[in-house]
């Protein structure tokens, strides 16, 4: 997962990943620090769960994801973001969904807790960019909750690392 300057989000994510129902020896957590200027990389390294890779320069989330893909060896890659908190069954259910189908990727539900003080950008993210059902209907999956077979990367290549946003759509 890519991360930049989000130590609190990363702690919550790593806690959620350590609580997965899938046995810990069956998955690897790769954190790609996208040139953080705070304690984010230290937080990532303090976790016994994560393998941390420092991006050589600030490149954005898609470039960071590409670094993680290149560093991994799994047949299936599960993507999420540092500000996400996956359910305890996230990995188990995502892998099972992919195994039950002949699909190359599986996109799962994204729940965003919004309160009455949600910012305009949070509302736009929720309505447009993180609506997984809408994304699937348009032929792609949002990387906040996406499982992809490695064979896809071998066949079509990586995410467009030059993009700041919209890489999920372009990849799909």
mmCIF file of C-alpha atoms in Angstrom:
data_model
loop_
_atom_site.group_PDB
_atom_site.id
_atom_site.type_symbol
_atom_site.label_atom_id
_atom_site.label_comp_id
_atom_site.label_asym_id
_atom_site.label_seq_id
_atom_site.Cartn_x
_atom_site.Cartn_y
_atom_site.Cartn_z
ATOM 1 C CA UNK A 1 0.000 0.000 0.000
ATOM 2 C CA UNK A 2 1.175 3.511 -0.720
ATOM 3 C CA UNK A 3 1.457 5.993 2.127
ATOM 4 C CA UNK A 4 2.607 9.568 2.504
ATOM 5 C CA UNK A 5 2.456 11.609 5.704
ATOM 6 C CA UNK A 6 -0.299 9.610 7.397
ATOM 7 C CA UNK A 7 1.094 7.947 10.519
ATOM 8 C CA UNK A 8 -2.279 7.719 12.321
ATOM 9 C CA UNK A 9 -4.036 6.211 9.340
ATOM 10 C CA UNK A 10 -1.184 3.768 8.865
ATOM 11 C CA UNK A 11 -1.362 2.617 12.501
ATOM 12 C CA UNK A 12 -5.091 1.913 12.144
ATOM 13 C CA UNK A 13 -4.530 0.086 8.855
ATOM 14 C CA UNK A 14 -1.674 -2.044 10.191
ATOM 15 C CA UNK A 15 -3.752 -2.908 13.264
ATOM 16 C CA UNK A 16 -6.596 -4.002 10.977
ATOM 17 C CA UNK A 17 -4.247 -6.055 8.824
ATOM 18 C CA UNK A 18 -2.765 -7.793 11.848
ATOM 19 C CA UNK A 19 -6.300 -8.783 12.895
ATOM 20 C CA UNK A 20 -7.138 -10.566 9.627
ATOM 21 C CA UNK A 21 -8.776 -14.002 9.828
ATOM 22 C CA UNK A 22 -6.343 -15.266 7.192
ATOM 23 C CA UNK A 23 -3.278 -16.735 8.949
ATOM 24 C CA UNK A 24 -0.501 -14.164 9.041
ATOM 25 C CA UNK A 25 1.982 -16.508 7.384
ATOM 26 C CA UNK A 26 -0.250 -16.557 4.282
ATOM 27 C CA UNK A 27 0.139 -12.892 3.389
ATOM 28 C CA UNK A 28 2.736 -10.169 3.207
ATOM 29 C CA UNK A 29 2.163 -6.478 3.867
ATOM 30 C CA UNK A 30 4.255 -4.155 1.722
ATOM 31 C CA UNK A 31 4.193 -0.485 2.644
ATOM 32 C CA UNK A 32 5.687 1.911 0.113
ATOM 33 C CA UNK A 33 6.521 5.226 1.736
ATOM 34 C CA UNK A 34 6.066 7.924 -0.877
ATOM 35 C CA UNK A 35 8.727 10.274 0.471
ATOM 36 C CA UNK A 36 6.992 11.169 3.744
ATOM 37 C CA UNK A 37 8.299 14.186 5.623
ATOM 38 C CA UNK A 38 6.958 13.114 9.027
ATOM 39 C CA UNK A 39 7.154 9.966 11.178
ATOM 40 C CA UNK A 40 5.152 7.782 8.760
ATOM 41 C CA UNK A 41 8.112 5.657 7.634
ATOM 42 C CA UNK A 42 9.156 5.150 11.260
ATOM 43 C CA UNK A 43 5.637 3.967 12.119
ATOM 44 C CA UNK A 44 5.717 1.533 9.214
ATOM 45 C CA UNK A 45 9.113 0.162 10.243
ATOM 46 C CA UNK A 46 8.007 -0.237 13.858
ATOM 47 C CA UNK A 47 5.356 -2.747 12.795
ATOM 48 C CA UNK A 48 6.535 -6.359 12.713
ATOM 49 C CA UNK A 49 3.867 -6.961 10.078
ATOM 50 C CA UNK A 50 5.086 -4.674 7.316
ATOM 51 C CA UNK A 51 7.949 -4.694 4.894
ATOM 52 C CA UNK A 52 8.761 -1.070 4.120
ATOM 53 C CA UNK A 53 10.123 0.211 0.857
ATOM 54 C CA UNK A 54 11.105 3.849 0.470
ATOM 55 C CA UNK A 55 10.171 5.424 -2.840
ATOM 56 C CA UNK A 56 13.268 7.042 -4.369
ATOM 57 C CA UNK A 57 11.325 10.286 -4.891
ATOM 58 C CA UNK A 58 7.791 11.497 -4.393
ATOM 59 C CA UNK A 59 5.894 9.896 -7.222
ATOM 60 C CA UNK A 60 2.308 9.566 -6.026
ATOM 61 C CA UNK A 61 0.136 6.635 -5.079
ATOM 62 C CA UNK A 62 0.212 4.839 -8.452
ATOM 63 C CA UNK A 63 3.988 4.995 -8.732
ATOM 64 C CA UNK A 64 4.208 3.738 -5.132
ATOM 65 C CA UNK A 65 1.812 0.871 -5.907
ATOM 66 C CA UNK A 66 4.041 -0.092 -8.833
ATOM 67 C CA UNK A 67 7.048 -0.272 -6.510
ATOM 68 C CA UNK A 68 5.045 -2.578 -4.233
ATOM 69 C CA UNK A 69 3.932 -4.781 -7.130
ATOM 70 C CA UNK A 70 7.530 -5.139 -8.299
ATOM 71 C CA UNK A 71 8.663 -6.069 -4.779
ATOM 72 C CA UNK A 72 5.974 -8.683 -4.230
ATOM 73 C CA UNK A 73 5.931 -12.302 -5.307
ATOM 74 C CA UNK A 74 2.312 -13.277 -4.607
ATOM 75 C CA UNK A 75 -0.034 -14.691 -7.234
ATOM 76 C CA UNK A 76 -2.741 -12.289 -6.016
ATOM 77 C CA UNK A 77 -2.127 -8.726 -4.892
ATOM 78 C CA UNK A 78 -4.575 -6.994 -2.567
ATOM 79 C CA UNK A 79 -4.647 -3.210 -2.667
ATOM 80 C CA UNK A 80 -5.879 -0.772 -0.074
ATOM 81 C CA UNK A 81 -4.894 2.685 1.113
ATOM 82 C CA UNK A 82 -3.324 3.977 4.305
ATOM 83 C CA UNK A 83 -6.537 5.723 5.305
ATOM 84 C CA UNK A 84 -8.586 2.511 5.035
ATOM 85 C CA UNK A 85 -9.490 0.083 7.803
ATOM 86 C CA UNK A 86 -10.322 -3.299 6.278
ATOM 87 C CA UNK A 87 -12.695 -5.686 8.054
ATOM 88 C CA UNK A 88 -11.043 -8.697 9.738
ATOM 89 C CA UNK A 89 -12.267 -10.951 6.920
ATOM 90 C CA UNK A 90 -11.055 -8.661 4.134
ATOM 91 C CA UNK A 91 -8.197 -10.808 2.843
ATOM 92 C CA UNK A 92 -9.978 -14.112 3.351
ATOM 93 C CA UNK A 93 -13.157 -12.993 1.591
ATOM 94 C CA UNK A 94 -11.364 -11.145 -1.208
ATOM 95 C CA UNK A 95 -9.175 -14.136 -2.046
ATOM 96 C CA UNK A 96 -12.183 -16.469 -1.868
ATOM 97 C CA UNK A 97 -14.181 -14.240 -4.224
ATOM 98 C CA UNK A 98 -11.360 -14.292 -6.744
ATOM 99 C CA UNK A 99 -10.891 -18.059 -6.377
ATOM 100 C CA UNK A 100 -14.609 -18.689 -7.008
ATOM 101 C CA UNK A 101 -14.506 -16.831 -10.299
ATOM 102 C CA UNK A 102 -12.451 -16.787 -13.435
ATOM 103 C CA UNK A 103 -12.109 -13.032 -13.092
ATOM 104 C CA UNK A 104 -8.723 -11.361 -13.061
ATOM 105 C CA UNK A 105 -9.727 -8.895 -10.379
ATOM 106 C CA UNK A 106 -12.241 -8.501 -7.600
ATOM 107 C CA UNK A 107 -13.377 -5.166 -6.240
ATOM 108 C CA UNK A 108 -14.882 -5.047 -2.776
ATOM 109 C CA UNK A 109 -17.178 -2.705 -0.914
ATOM 110 C CA UNK A 110 -15.751 0.550 0.429
ATOM 111 C CA UNK A 111 -17.474 2.050 3.416
ATOM 112 C CA UNK A 112 -16.749 5.643 4.276
ATOM 113 C CA UNK A 113 -18.002 6.932 7.593
ATOM 114 C CA UNK A 114 -19.357 10.405 6.925
ATOM 115 C CA UNK A 115 -20.745 12.581 9.642
ATOM 116 C CA UNK A 116 -22.665 15.834 9.435
ATOM 117 C CA UNK A 117 -19.371 17.784 9.281
ATOM 118 C CA UNK A 118 -17.898 15.924 6.298
ATOM 119 C CA UNK A 119 -15.835 18.155 4.048
ATOM 120 C CA UNK A 120 -16.786 18.841 0.455
ATOM 121 C CA UNK A 121 -13.782 16.816 -0.745
ATOM 122 C CA UNK A 122 -14.832 13.840 1.400
ATOM 123 C CA UNK A 123 -18.312 13.986 -0.089
ATOM 124 C CA UNK A 124 -16.920 14.151 -3.646
ATOM 125 C CA UNK A 125 -14.572 11.224 -2.923
ATOM 126 C CA UNK A 126 -17.470 9.214 -1.551
ATOM 127 C CA UNK A 127 -19.880 9.981 -4.379
ATOM 128 C CA UNK A 128 -17.526 9.822 -7.335
ATOM 129 C CA UNK A 129 -14.205 8.167 -6.655
ATOM 130 C CA UNK A 130 -14.860 5.574 -3.946
ATOM 131 C CA UNK A 131 -18.203 4.208 -5.118
ATOM 132 C CA UNK A 132 -17.075 0.657 -5.877
ATOM 133 C CA UNK A 133 -20.444 -0.461 -7.271
ATOM 134 C CA UNK A 134 -20.396 2.377 -9.782
ATOM 135 C CA UNK A 135 -16.747 1.687 -10.622
ATOM 136 C CA UNK A 136 -17.464 -2.001 -11.267
ATOM 137 C CA UNK A 137 -20.373 -1.069 -13.527
ATOM 138 C CA UNK A 138 -17.943 1.110 -15.502
ATOM 139 C CA UNK A 139 -15.425 -1.751 -15.802
ATOM 140 C CA UNK A 140 -12.827 -1.059 -13.138
ATOM 141 C CA UNK A 141 -12.161 -1.364 -9.414
ATOM 142 C CA UNK A 142 -11.039 1.258 -6.929
ATOM 143 C CA UNK A 143 -7.661 0.421 -5.371
ATOM 144 C CA UNK A 144 -8.943 1.180 -1.875
ATOM 145 C CA UNK A 145 -10.278 -2.407 -2.012
ATOM 146 C CA UNK A 146 -9.015 -4.335 -5.007
ATOM 147 C CA UNK A 147 -7.634 -7.832 -5.561
ATOM 148 C CA UNK A 148 -5.688 -8.436 -8.796
ATOM 149 C CA UNK A 149 -4.056 -11.573 -10.128
ATOM 150 C CA UNK A 150 -0.340 -11.109 -10.819
ATOM 151 C CA UNK A 151 -0.921 -12.465 -14.316
ATOM 152 C CA UNK A 152 -2.757 -9.215 -15.110
ATOM 153 C CA UNK A 153 0.372 -7.169 -14.391
ATOM 154 C CA UNK A 154 2.468 -9.648 -16.364
ATOM 155 C CA UNK A 155 0.073 -9.323 -19.300
ATOM 156 C CA UNK A 156 -0.767 -5.591 -19.405
ATOM 157 C CA UNK A 157 1.817 -3.900 -17.207
ATOM 158 C CA UNK A 158 1.641 -1.730 -14.123
ATOM 159 C CA UNK A 159 -0.481 1.243 -13.100
ATOM 160 C CA UNK A 160 0.268 4.462 -14.955
ATOM 161 C CA UNK A 161 2.753 5.879 -12.451
ATOM 162 C CA UNK A 162 2.568 9.352 -13.983
ATOM 163 C CA UNK A 163 -1.039 9.832 -12.893
ATOM 164 C CA UNK A 164 -1.919 11.630 -9.666
ATOM 165 C CA UNK A 165 -5.539 10.479 -9.814
ATOM 166 C CA UNK A 166 -7.693 8.401 -12.113
ATOM 167 C CA UNK A 167 -5.217 5.540 -12.299
ATOM 168 C CA UNK A 168 -7.841 3.051 -11.106
ATOM 169 C CA UNK A 169 -10.019 3.855 -14.109
ATOM 170 C CA UNK A 170 -7.101 3.827 -16.533
ATOM 171 C CA UNK A 171 -5.820 0.474 -15.186
ATOM 172 C CA UNK A 172 -9.307 -1.064 -15.432
#
